Amino acid sequence: GAGVSQSPSNKVTEKGKDVELRCDPISGHTALYWYRQSLGQGLEFLIYFQGNSAPDKSGLPSDRFSAERTGGSVSTLTIQRTQQEDSAVYLCASSLNQFRGMNTEAFFGQGTRLTVV
Amino acid sequence: AQTVTQSQPEMSVQEAETVTLSCTYDTSESNYYLFWYKQPPSRQMILVIRQEAYKQQNATENRFSVNFQKAAKSFSLKISDSQLGDTAMYFCAFIGGSQGNLIFGKGTKLSVKP
């Protein structure tokens, strides 16, 4: 597609349920980032991928959070046993190149608004 | 570890005036990129301007320009002739070195008043 696509755009789930959030990056982009943004707050880094590998998982808040990327393309962020504090907007971004040359601009999706009730 | 600090949680400016948003960062890397992103109420993050650390000349994009002070690790954004559509959250971001992680500051909420 033309841009980064995230699905679903909104998700309401009951506390304790598992959720999967999906990110389709721009075709050919090797780097992919996940962030969490609470209401009116900044971007909290969760994880990033270079191809299918994740050099930095340091931002994942707990072992309930995991992410994978397959085929160097689609990524899923899974939250198990959701808690109310997981409620936030989850943003995904991709860039053509991790860090070399000019193509380091990250393009963002519209995000998934997760509400845990 | 790299960090990005935005010390102004909120700012306001009158339409047509100029405003400067501050950003400082900390890194031991010698080569890196710095960015300013805008996030309007629609939630869509948009790149405003970027600066490569090895370039001494400050980047400009129409009404947006930066003051990049490498020694001071400062990267401020100047918006000239502010417009109502500039109302948004503005985030300073950094990428560089072996980490390759794109790190954001906490943001500055800018309100442009008519």
Short mmCIF file of C-alpha atoms in Angstrom, two decimals:
data_model
loop_
_atom_site.label_atom_id
_atom_site.label_comp_id
_atom_site.label_asym_id
_atom_site.label_seq_id
_atom_site.Cartn_x
_atom_site.Cartn_y
_atom_site.Cartn_z
CA GLY A 1 0.00 0.00 0.00
CA ALA A 2 0.90 3.66 -0.17
CA GLY A 3 1.36 4.13 3.54
CA VAL A 4 1.73 2.28 6.83
CA SER A 5 -1.49 0.48 7.66
CA GLN A 6 -2.53 -0.56 11.14
CA SER A 7 -5.47 -2.71 12.14
CA PRO A 8 -7.79 -2.57 13.86
CA SER A 9 -8.09 1.19 14.21
CA ASN A 10 -9.97 0.75 17.46
CA LYS A 11 -10.16 -2.21 19.81
CA VAL A 12 -12.17 -2.60 23.00
CA THR A 13 -11.35 -5.68 25.02
CA GLU A 14 -12.14 -7.08 28.41
CA LYS A 15 -9.48 -7.19 31.08
CA GLY A 16 -7.64 -10.50 30.96
CA LYS A 17 -8.18 -11.13 27.25
CA ASP A 18 -5.37 -11.34 24.70
CA VAL A 19 -5.18 -8.88 21.79
CA GLU A 20 -3.23 -8.79 18.55
CA LEU A 21 -2.39 -5.55 16.80
CA ARG A 22 -1.23 -5.61 13.21
CA CYS A 23 1.09 -3.34 11.24
CA ASP A 24 1.62 -3.42 7.48
CA PRO A 25 4.68 -1.30 6.69
CA ILE A 26 5.43 0.42 3.42
CA SER A 27 6.68 -2.14 0.92
CA GLY A 28 10.46 -2.40 0.97
CA HIS A 29 10.93 -0.73 4.33
CA THR A 30 13.37 -2.75 6.40
CA ALA A 31 13.00 -0.99 9.74
CA LEU A 32 9.77 -1.18 11.73
CA TYR A 33 9.00 0.47 15.07
CA TRP A 34 6.27 0.07 17.68
CA TYR A 35 5.40 2.84 20.14
CA ARG A 36 2.77 3.33 22.81
CA GLN A 37 1.15 6.70 23.37
CA SER A 38 -1.07 7.36 26.36
CA LEU A 39 -3.58 10.19 26.16
CA GLY A 40 -1.81 13.49 25.55
CA GLN A 41 1.59 11.95 26.25
CA GLY A 42 4.75 11.28 24.30
CA LEU A 43 5.81 8.20 22.38
CA GLU A 44 7.00 5.35 24.54
CA PHE A 45 9.33 3.08 22.57
CA LEU A 46 8.38 -0.60 22.68
CA ILE A 47 10.45 -2.50 20.09
CA TYR A 48 11.99 -2.15 16.69
CA PHE A 49 12.78 -4.61 13.92
CA GLN A 50 15.48 -4.61 11.32
CA GLY A 51 14.18 -7.12 8.83
CA ASN A 52 12.75 -9.97 10.90
CA SER A 53 15.08 -9.57 13.85
CA ALA A 54 14.54 -7.29 16.84
CA PRO A 55 17.84 -5.74 17.96
CA ASP A 56 16.16 -3.79 20.72
CA LYS A 57 13.27 -5.15 22.79
CA SER A 58 14.12 -3.06 25.82
CA GLY A 59 10.91 -1.06 25.72
CA LEU A 60 8.47 -3.93 26.13
CA PRO A 61 6.77 -3.18 29.50
CA SER A 62 6.39 -6.76 30.66
CA ASP A 63 6.47 -10.36 29.53
CA ARG A 64 2.80 -10.00 28.59
CA PHE A 65 3.98 -8.04 25.54
CA SER A 66 5.55 -9.71 22.53
CA ALA A 67 6.03 -8.86 18.87
CA GLU A 68 7.08 -10.62 15.75
CA ARG A 69 7.72 -9.78 12.16
CA THR A 70 7.59 -12.25 9.32
CA GLY A 71 8.93 -12.03 5.78
CA GLY A 72 10.44 -8.67 6.57
CA SER A 73 6.97 -7.20 6.22
CA VAL A 74 3.92 -7.51 8.48
CA SER A 75 4.38 -7.22 12.22
CA THR A 76 2.05 -8.17 15.04
CA LEU A 77 2.16 -6.88 18.59
CA THR A 78 0.50 -9.24 21.05
CA ILE A 79 -0.61 -8.28 24.53
CA GLN A 80 -1.61 -11.19 26.74
CA ARG A 81 -3.92 -10.96 29.75
CA THR A 82 -4.61 -7.28 29.09
CA GLN A 83 -4.80 -4.85 31.99
CA GLN A 84 -6.49 -1.45 32.18
CA GLU A 85 -3.11 0.29 32.17
CA ASP A 86 -2.50 -1.16 28.69
CA SER A 87 -5.15 1.24 27.34
CA ALA A 88 -3.38 3.58 24.90
CA VAL A 89 -2.79 4.26 21.24
CA TYR A 90 -0.26 1.89 19.71
CA LEU A 91 1.64 3.43 16.82
CA CYS A 92 3.68 1.65 14.20
CA ALA A 93 6.25 3.26 11.91
CA SER A 94 8.52 2.02 9.14
CA SER A 95 11.54 3.41 7.36
CA LEU A 96 13.43 2.46 4.25
CA ASN A 97 16.71 2.16 6.02
CA GLN A 98 17.60 1.81 9.67
CA PHE A 99 20.36 4.38 9.66
CA ARG A 100 22.49 5.03 6.65
CA GLY A 101 22.17 7.68 4.05
CA MET A 102 19.22 9.92 3.55
CA ASN A 103 16.38 7.46 3.81
CA THR A 104 15.89 7.51 7.54
CA GLU A 105 12.50 9.19 7.63
CA ALA A 106 9.99 7.11 9.55
CA PHE A 107 6.43 6.97 8.23
CA PHE A 108 3.70 6.37 10.75
CA GLY A 109 0.41 4.56 10.66
CA GLN A 110 -2.75 6.01 12.17
CA GLY A 111 -2.41 3.83 15.22
CA THR A 112 -4.65 1.40 17.06
CA ARG A 113 -6.60 2.79 19.99
CA LEU A 114 -6.82 0.04 22.59
CA THR A 115 -9.31 0.29 25.42
CA VAL A 116 -9.30 -2.33 28.15
CA VAL A 117 -12.51 -2.41 30.18
CA ALA B 1 22.01 5.57 26.08
CA GLN B 2 20.61 8.35 23.99
CA THR B 3 17.98 10.66 25.42
CA VAL B 4 15.87 13.46 24.00
CA THR B 5 14.49 16.22 26.21
CA GLN B 6 11.79 18.75 25.41
CA SER B 7 11.49 21.13 28.34
CA GLN B 8 8.35 22.97 27.22
CA PRO B 9 5.20 20.86 27.74
CA GLU B 10 2.95 23.58 26.29
CA MET B 11 3.35 26.78 24.33
CA SER B 12 1.07 29.24 22.64
CA VAL B 13 1.62 31.85 19.94
CA GLN B 14 -0.49 34.40 18.12
CA GLU B 15 -1.24 33.79 14.50
CA ALA B 16 1.43 35.26 12.18
CA GLU B 17 4.02 35.44 14.95
CA THR B 18 7.17 33.38 15.40
CA VAL B 19 7.68 30.67 17.99
CA THR B 20 10.68 28.52 18.92
CA LEU B 21 10.41 25.03 20.41
CA SER B 22 13.39 23.67 22.33
CA CYS B 23 15.01 20.25 22.20
CA THR B 24 18.20 18.92 23.70
CA TYR B 25 19.66 15.47 23.36
CA ASP B 26 22.41 13.39 24.81
CA THR B 27 24.57 10.98 22.85
CA SER B 28 28.13 9.83 22.51
CA GLU B 29 27.70 9.19 18.80
CA SER B 30 29.39 11.47 16.29
CA ASN B 31 26.98 10.89 13.43
CA TYR B 32 23.22 10.88 13.73
CA TYR B 33 19.99 12.38 12.46
CA LEU B 34 17.55 14.66 14.23
CA PHE B 35 13.90 15.19 13.36
CA TRP B 36 10.89 17.25 14.26
CA TYR B 37 7.53 15.51 13.87
CA LYS B 38 4.12 17.10 14.11
CA GLN B 39 1.05 15.29 15.45
CA PRO B 40 -2.22 17.20 14.90
CA PRO B 41 -5.46 16.15 16.61
CA SER B 42 -6.00 13.64 13.80
CA ARG B 43 -3.18 11.62 15.43
CA GLN B 44 -1.22 11.24 12.17
CA MET B 45 2.49 11.81 12.72
CA ILE B 46 4.03 13.98 10.02
CA LEU B 47 7.70 14.75 9.46
CA VAL B 48 8.32 18.50 9.60
CA ILE B 49 12.07 18.75 9.14
CA ARG B 50 15.27 16.75 9.58
CA GLN B 51 18.92 17.51 10.15
CA GLU B 52 21.99 15.38 9.60
CA ALA B 53 24.60 15.88 12.28
CA TYR B 54 27.51 16.07 9.85
CA LYS B 55 25.93 19.00 8.04
CA GLN B 56 26.72 22.35 9.59
CA GLN B 57 24.04 24.23 7.69
CA ASN B 58 20.72 24.47 9.47
CA ALA B 59 17.84 22.78 7.68
CA THR B 60 14.88 24.84 6.47
CA GLU B 61 11.50 23.86 5.05
CA ASN B 62 9.38 26.86 4.10
CA ARG B 63 8.23 28.44 7.40
CA PHE B 64 10.09 25.88 9.49
CA SER B 65 13.77 26.10 10.33
CA VAL B 66 16.08 24.63 12.93
CA ASN B 67 18.92 25.96 15.02
CA PHE B 68 21.29 23.02 15.32
CA GLN B 69 24.08 23.49 17.85
CA LYS B 70 26.07 20.27 17.79
CA ALA B 71 28.47 21.12 20.58
CA ALA B 72 25.63 22.11 22.86
CA LYS B 73 23.50 19.15 21.68
CA SER B 74 20.63 21.48 20.99
CA PHE B 75 18.10 21.28 18.16
CA SER B 76 15.37 23.92 18.32
CA LEU B 77 12.54 24.41 15.83
CA LYS B 78 11.48 27.85 14.70
CA ILE B 79 8.07 28.33 13.14
CA SER B 80 7.66 31.65 11.35
CA ASP B 81 4.35 33.27 10.39
CA SER B 82 2.45 30.79 12.57
CA GLN B 83 -0.84 29.52 11.16
CA LEU B 84 -3.87 28.02 12.87
CA GLY B 85 -3.05 24.71 11.17
CA ASP B 86 0.25 24.57 13.04
CA THR B 87 -1.67 23.74 16.22
CA ALA B 88 -0.39 20.28 17.18
CA MET B 89 1.96 18.28 19.35
CA TYR B 90 5.55 18.61 18.20
CA PHE B 91 8.05 15.86 18.88
CA CYS B 92 11.81 16.00 18.61
CA ALA B 93 13.44 12.69 17.63
CA PHE B 94 16.91 11.20 17.29
CA ILE B 95 18.40 8.23 15.48
CA GLY B 96 22.02 7.28 15.31
CA GLY B 97 24.85 4.97 16.03
CA SER B 98 24.76 1.27 16.57
CA GLN B 99 21.41 1.22 18.33
CA GLY B 100 19.41 2.32 15.34
CA ASN B 101 16.45 3.09 17.53
CA LEU B 102 14.31 6.14 16.79
CA ILE B 103 13.94 7.95 20.10
CA PHE B 104 11.38 10.66 20.82
CA GLY B 105 11.09 13.46 23.34
CA LYS B 106 7.90 13.87 25.38
CA GLY B 107 6.55 16.54 23.06
CA THR B 108 5.46 20.16 23.16
CA LYS B 109 1.82 21.06 22.70
CA LEU B 110 1.63 24.17 20.53
CA SER B 111 -1.52 26.25 20.28
CA VAL B 112 -1.79 28.96 17.64
CA LYS B 113 -4.36 31.57 18.63
CA PRO B 114 -6.27 33.78 16.19
#
